[in-house]
PDB file of C-alpha atoms in Angstrom:
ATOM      1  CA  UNK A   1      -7.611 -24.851  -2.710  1.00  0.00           C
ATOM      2  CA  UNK A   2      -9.627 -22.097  -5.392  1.00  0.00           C
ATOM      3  CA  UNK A   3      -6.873 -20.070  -7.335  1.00  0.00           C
ATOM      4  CA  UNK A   4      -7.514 -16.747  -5.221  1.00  0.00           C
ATOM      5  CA  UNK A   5      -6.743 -18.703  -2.263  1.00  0.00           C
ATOM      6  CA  UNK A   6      -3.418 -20.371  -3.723  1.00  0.00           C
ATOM      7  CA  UNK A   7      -2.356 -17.499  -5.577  1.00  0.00           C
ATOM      8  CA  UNK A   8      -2.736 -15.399  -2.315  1.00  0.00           C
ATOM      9  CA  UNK A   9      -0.539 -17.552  -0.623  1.00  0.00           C
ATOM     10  CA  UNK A  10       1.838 -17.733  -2.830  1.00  0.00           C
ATOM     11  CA  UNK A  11       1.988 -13.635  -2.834  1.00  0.00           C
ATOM     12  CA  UNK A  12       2.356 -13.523   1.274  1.00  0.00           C
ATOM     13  CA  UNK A  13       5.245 -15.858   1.372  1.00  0.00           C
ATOM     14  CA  UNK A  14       6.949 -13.930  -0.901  1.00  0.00           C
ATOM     15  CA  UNK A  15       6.388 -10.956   0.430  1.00  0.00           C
ATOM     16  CA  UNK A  16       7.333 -12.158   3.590  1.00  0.00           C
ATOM     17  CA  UNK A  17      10.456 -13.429   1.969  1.00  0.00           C
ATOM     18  CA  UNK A  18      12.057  -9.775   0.784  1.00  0.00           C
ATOM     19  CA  UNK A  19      10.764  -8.743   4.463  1.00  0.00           C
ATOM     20  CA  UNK A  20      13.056 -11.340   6.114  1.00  0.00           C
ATOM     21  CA  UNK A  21      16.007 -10.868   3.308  1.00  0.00           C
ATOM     22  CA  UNK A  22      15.692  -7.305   3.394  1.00  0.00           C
ATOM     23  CA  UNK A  23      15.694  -6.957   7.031  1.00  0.00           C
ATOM     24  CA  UNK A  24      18.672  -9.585   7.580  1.00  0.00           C
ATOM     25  CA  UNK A  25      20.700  -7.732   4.452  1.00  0.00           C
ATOM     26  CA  UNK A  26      20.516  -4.195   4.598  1.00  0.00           C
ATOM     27  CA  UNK A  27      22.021  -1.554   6.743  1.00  0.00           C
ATOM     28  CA  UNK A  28      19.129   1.284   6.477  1.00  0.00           C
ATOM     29  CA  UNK A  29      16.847   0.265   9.328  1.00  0.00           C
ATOM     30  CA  UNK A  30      13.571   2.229   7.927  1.00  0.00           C
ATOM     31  CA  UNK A  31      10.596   0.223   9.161  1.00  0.00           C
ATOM     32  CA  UNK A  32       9.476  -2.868   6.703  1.00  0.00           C
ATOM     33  CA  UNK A  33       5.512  -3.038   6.454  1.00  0.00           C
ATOM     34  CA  UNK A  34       3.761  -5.607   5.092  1.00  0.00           C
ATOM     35  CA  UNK A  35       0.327  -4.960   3.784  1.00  0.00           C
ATOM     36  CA  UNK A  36      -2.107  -7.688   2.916  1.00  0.00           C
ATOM     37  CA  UNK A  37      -5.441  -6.364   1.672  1.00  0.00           C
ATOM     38  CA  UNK A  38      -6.983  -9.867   1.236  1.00  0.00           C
ATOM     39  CA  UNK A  39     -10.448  -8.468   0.459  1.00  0.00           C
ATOM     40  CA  UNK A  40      -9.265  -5.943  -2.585  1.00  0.00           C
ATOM     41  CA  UNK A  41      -5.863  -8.629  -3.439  1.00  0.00           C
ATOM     42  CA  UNK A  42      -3.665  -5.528  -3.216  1.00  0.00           C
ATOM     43  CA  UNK A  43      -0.329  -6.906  -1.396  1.00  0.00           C
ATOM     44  CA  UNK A  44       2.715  -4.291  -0.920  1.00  0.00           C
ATOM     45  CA  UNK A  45       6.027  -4.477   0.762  1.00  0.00           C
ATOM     46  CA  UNK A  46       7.221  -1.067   2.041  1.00  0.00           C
ATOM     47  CA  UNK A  47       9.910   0.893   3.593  1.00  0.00           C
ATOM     48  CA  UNK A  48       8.606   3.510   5.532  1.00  0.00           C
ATOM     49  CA  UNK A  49      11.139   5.676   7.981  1.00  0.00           C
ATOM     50  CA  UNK A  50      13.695   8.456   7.788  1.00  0.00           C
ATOM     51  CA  UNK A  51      17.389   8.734   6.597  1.00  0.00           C
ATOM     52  CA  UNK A  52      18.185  11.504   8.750  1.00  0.00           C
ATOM     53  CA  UNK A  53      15.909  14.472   8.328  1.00  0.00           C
ATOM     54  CA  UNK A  54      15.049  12.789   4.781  1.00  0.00           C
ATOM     55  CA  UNK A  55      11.539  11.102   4.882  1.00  0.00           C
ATOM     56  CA  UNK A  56      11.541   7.872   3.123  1.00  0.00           C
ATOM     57  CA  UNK A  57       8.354   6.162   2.059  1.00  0.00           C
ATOM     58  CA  UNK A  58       8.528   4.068  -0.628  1.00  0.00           C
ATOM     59  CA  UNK A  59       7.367   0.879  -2.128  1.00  0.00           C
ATOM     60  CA  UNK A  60       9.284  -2.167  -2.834  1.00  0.00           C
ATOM     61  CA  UNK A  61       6.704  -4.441  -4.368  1.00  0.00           C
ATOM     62  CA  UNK A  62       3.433  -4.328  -4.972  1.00  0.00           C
ATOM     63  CA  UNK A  63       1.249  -7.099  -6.574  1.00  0.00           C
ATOM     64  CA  UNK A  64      -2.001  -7.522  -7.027  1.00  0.00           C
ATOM     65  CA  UNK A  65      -4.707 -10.616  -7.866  1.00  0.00           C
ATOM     66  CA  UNK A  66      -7.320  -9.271 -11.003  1.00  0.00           C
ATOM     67  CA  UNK A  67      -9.240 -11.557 -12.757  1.00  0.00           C
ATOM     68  CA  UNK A  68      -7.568 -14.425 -11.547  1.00  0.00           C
ATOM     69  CA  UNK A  69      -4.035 -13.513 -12.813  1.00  0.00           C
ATOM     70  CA  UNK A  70      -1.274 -12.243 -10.823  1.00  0.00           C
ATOM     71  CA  UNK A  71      -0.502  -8.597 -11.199  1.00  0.00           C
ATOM     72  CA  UNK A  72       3.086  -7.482 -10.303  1.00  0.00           C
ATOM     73  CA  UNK A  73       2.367  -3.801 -10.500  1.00  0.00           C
ATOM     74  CA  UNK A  74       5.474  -2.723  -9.088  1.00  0.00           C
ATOM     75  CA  UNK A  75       8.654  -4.614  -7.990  1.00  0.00           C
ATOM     76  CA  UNK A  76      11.557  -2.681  -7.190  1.00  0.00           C
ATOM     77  CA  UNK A  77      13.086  -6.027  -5.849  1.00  0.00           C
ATOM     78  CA  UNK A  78      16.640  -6.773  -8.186  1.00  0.00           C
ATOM     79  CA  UNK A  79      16.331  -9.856  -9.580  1.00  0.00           C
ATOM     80  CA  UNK A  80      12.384  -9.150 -10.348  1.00  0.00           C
ATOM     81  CA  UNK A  81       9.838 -11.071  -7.904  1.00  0.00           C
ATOM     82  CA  UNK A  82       8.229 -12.915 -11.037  1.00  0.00           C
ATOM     83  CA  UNK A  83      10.932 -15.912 -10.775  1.00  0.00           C
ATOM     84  CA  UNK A  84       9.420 -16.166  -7.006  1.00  0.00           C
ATOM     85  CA  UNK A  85       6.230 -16.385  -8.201  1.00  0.00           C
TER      86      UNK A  85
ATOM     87  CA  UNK B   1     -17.141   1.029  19.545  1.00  0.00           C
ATOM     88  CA  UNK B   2     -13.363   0.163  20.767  1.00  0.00           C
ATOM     89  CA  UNK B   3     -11.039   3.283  19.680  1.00  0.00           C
ATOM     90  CA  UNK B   4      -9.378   0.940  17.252  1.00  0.00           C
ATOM     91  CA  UNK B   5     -12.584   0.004  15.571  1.00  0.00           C
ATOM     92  CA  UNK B   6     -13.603   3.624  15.516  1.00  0.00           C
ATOM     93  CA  UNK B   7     -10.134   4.833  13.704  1.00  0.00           C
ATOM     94  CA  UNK B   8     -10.147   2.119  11.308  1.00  0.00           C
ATOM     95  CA  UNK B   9     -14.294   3.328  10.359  1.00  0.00           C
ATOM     96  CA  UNK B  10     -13.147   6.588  10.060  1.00  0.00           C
ATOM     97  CA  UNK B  11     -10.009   5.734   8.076  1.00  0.00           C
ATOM     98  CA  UNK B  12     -12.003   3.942   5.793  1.00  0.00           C
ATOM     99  CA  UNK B  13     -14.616   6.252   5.174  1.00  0.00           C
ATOM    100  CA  UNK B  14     -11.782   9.600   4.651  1.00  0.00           C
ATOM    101  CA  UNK B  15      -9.854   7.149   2.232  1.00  0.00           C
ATOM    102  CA  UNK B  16     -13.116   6.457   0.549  1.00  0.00           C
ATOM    103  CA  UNK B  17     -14.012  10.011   0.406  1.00  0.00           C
ATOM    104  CA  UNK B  18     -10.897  11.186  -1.315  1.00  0.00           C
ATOM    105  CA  UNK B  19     -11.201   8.460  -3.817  1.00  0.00           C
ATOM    106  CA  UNK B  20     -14.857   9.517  -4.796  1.00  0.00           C
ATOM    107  CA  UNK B  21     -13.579  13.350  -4.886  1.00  0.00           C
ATOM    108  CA  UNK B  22     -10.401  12.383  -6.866  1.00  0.00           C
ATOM    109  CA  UNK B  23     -12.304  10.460  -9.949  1.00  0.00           C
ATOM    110  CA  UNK B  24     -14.901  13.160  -9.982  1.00  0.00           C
ATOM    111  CA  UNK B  25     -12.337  16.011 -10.582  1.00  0.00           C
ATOM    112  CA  UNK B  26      -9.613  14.166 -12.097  1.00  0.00           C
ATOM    113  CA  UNK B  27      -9.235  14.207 -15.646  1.00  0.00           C
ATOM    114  CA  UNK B  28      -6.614  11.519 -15.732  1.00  0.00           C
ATOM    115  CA  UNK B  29      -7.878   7.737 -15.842  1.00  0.00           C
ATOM    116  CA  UNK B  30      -5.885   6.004 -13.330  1.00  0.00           C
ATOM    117  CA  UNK B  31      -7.099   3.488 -11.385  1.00  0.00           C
ATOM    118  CA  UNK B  32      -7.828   4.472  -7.837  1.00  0.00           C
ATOM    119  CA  UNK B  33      -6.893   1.685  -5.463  1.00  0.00           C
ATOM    120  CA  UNK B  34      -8.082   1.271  -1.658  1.00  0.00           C
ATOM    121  CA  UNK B  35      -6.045  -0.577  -0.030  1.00  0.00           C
ATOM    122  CA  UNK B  36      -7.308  -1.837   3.620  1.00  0.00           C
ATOM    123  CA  UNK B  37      -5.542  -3.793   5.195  1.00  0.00           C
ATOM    124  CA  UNK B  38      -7.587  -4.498   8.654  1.00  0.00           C
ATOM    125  CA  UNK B  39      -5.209  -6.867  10.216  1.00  0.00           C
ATOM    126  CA  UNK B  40      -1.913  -5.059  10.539  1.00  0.00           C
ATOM    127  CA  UNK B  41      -3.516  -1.742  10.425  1.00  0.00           C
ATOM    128  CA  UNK B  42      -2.326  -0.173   7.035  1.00  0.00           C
ATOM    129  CA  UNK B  43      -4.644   1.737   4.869  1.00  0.00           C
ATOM    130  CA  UNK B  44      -3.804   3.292   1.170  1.00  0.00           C
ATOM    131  CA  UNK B  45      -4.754   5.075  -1.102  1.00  0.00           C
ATOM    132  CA  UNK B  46      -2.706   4.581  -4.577  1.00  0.00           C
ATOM    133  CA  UNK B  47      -2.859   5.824  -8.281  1.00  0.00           C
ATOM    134  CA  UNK B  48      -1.992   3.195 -10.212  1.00  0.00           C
ATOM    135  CA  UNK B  49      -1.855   2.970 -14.685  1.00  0.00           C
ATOM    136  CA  UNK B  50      -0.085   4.893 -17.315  1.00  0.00           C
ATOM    137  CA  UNK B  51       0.307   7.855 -18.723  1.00  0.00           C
ATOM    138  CA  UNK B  52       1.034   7.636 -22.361  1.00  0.00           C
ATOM    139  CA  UNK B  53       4.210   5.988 -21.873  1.00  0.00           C
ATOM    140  CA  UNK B  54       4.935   6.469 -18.227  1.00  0.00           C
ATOM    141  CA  UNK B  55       3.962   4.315 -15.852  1.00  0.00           C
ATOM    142  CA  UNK B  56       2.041   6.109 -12.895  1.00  0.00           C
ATOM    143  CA  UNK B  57       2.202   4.500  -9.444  1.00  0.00           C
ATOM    144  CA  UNK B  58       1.825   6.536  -6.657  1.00  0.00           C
ATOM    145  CA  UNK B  59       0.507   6.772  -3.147  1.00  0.00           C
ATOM    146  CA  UNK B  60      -1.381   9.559  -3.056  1.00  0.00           C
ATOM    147  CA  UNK B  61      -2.610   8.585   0.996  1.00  0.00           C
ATOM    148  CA  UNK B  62      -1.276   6.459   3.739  1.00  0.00           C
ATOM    149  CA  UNK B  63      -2.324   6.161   7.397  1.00  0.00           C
ATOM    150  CA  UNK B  64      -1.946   3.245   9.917  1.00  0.00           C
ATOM    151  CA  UNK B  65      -3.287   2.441  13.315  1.00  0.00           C
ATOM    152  CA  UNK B  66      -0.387   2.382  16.036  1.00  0.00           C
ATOM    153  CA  UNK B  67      -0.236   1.835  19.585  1.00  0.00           C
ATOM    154  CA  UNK B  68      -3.625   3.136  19.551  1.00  0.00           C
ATOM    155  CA  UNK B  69      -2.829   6.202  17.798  1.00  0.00           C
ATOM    156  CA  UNK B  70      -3.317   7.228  14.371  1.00  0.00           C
ATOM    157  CA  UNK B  71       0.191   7.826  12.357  1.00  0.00           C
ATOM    158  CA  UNK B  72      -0.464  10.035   8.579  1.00  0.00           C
ATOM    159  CA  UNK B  73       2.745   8.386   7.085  1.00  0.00           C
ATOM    160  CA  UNK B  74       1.837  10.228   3.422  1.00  0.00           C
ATOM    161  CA  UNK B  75      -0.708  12.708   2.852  1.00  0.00           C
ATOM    162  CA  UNK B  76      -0.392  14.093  -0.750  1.00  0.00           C
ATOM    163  CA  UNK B  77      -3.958  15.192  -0.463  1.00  0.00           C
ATOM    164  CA  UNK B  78      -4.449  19.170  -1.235  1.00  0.00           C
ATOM    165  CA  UNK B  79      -5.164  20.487   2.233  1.00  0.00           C
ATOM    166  CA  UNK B  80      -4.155  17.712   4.082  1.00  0.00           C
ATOM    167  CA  UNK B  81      -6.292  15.137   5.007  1.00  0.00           C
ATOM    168  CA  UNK B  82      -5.666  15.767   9.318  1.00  0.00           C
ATOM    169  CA  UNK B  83      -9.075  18.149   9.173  1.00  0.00           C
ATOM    170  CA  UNK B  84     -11.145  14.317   7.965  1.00  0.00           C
ATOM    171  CA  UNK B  85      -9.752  12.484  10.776  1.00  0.00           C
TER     172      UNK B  85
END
């Protein structure tokens, strides 16, 4: 398996993991999306719902793949996503 | 065309066109991101980078595909990006 392909995996699963622990931990039941861009290698967890009349749209995590490195670009996760990675 | 083929074209090409009309007036440098992500049905568009100091990451555009329907879950654009779709 090439890099992209590995370090694309790696990036879904762990994605997929906050999804899961997220879902299972937290009381707030704003809807969890997971976006894979596999052509670009942008990847984001979000919460996207509303708190009331309060919108709430925001991102969790966000990593990308750039010239064969892993970007973490935003990780709002609170031990930090890079030990997953 | 299906429908959902159609809304993800024309998704695409509004995303596309704010991103072209946002680096020719812009005067800041951040990096424009599409994000399309064709299987679930998500589709960005983010400022990521720094200013000075600050770190700049923000989703300037968001619309998905559901149930057959188009949902504009962020629209920071000036006049609203509905009139494109």
């Amino acid at each position: 398996m090439d890099n992209l392909k590995k370090y694309e995996s790696i990036i879904k699963n762990v994605i997929r993991k906050y999804a899961v622990y997220y879902k299972e931990s937290n009381l707030e039941e704003y809807e969890k999306q997971l976006v894979f861009d596999s052509e670009n290698h942008h990847y984001f967890l979000m919460d996207v719902g509303w708190n009331d009349m309060k919108r709430i749209h925001f991102c969790l995590l966000h990593i990308d793949i750039k010239n064969d490195k892993i970007w973490i670009q935003k990780d709002f996760t609170e031990n930090g996503v890079a030990t997953d990675l």
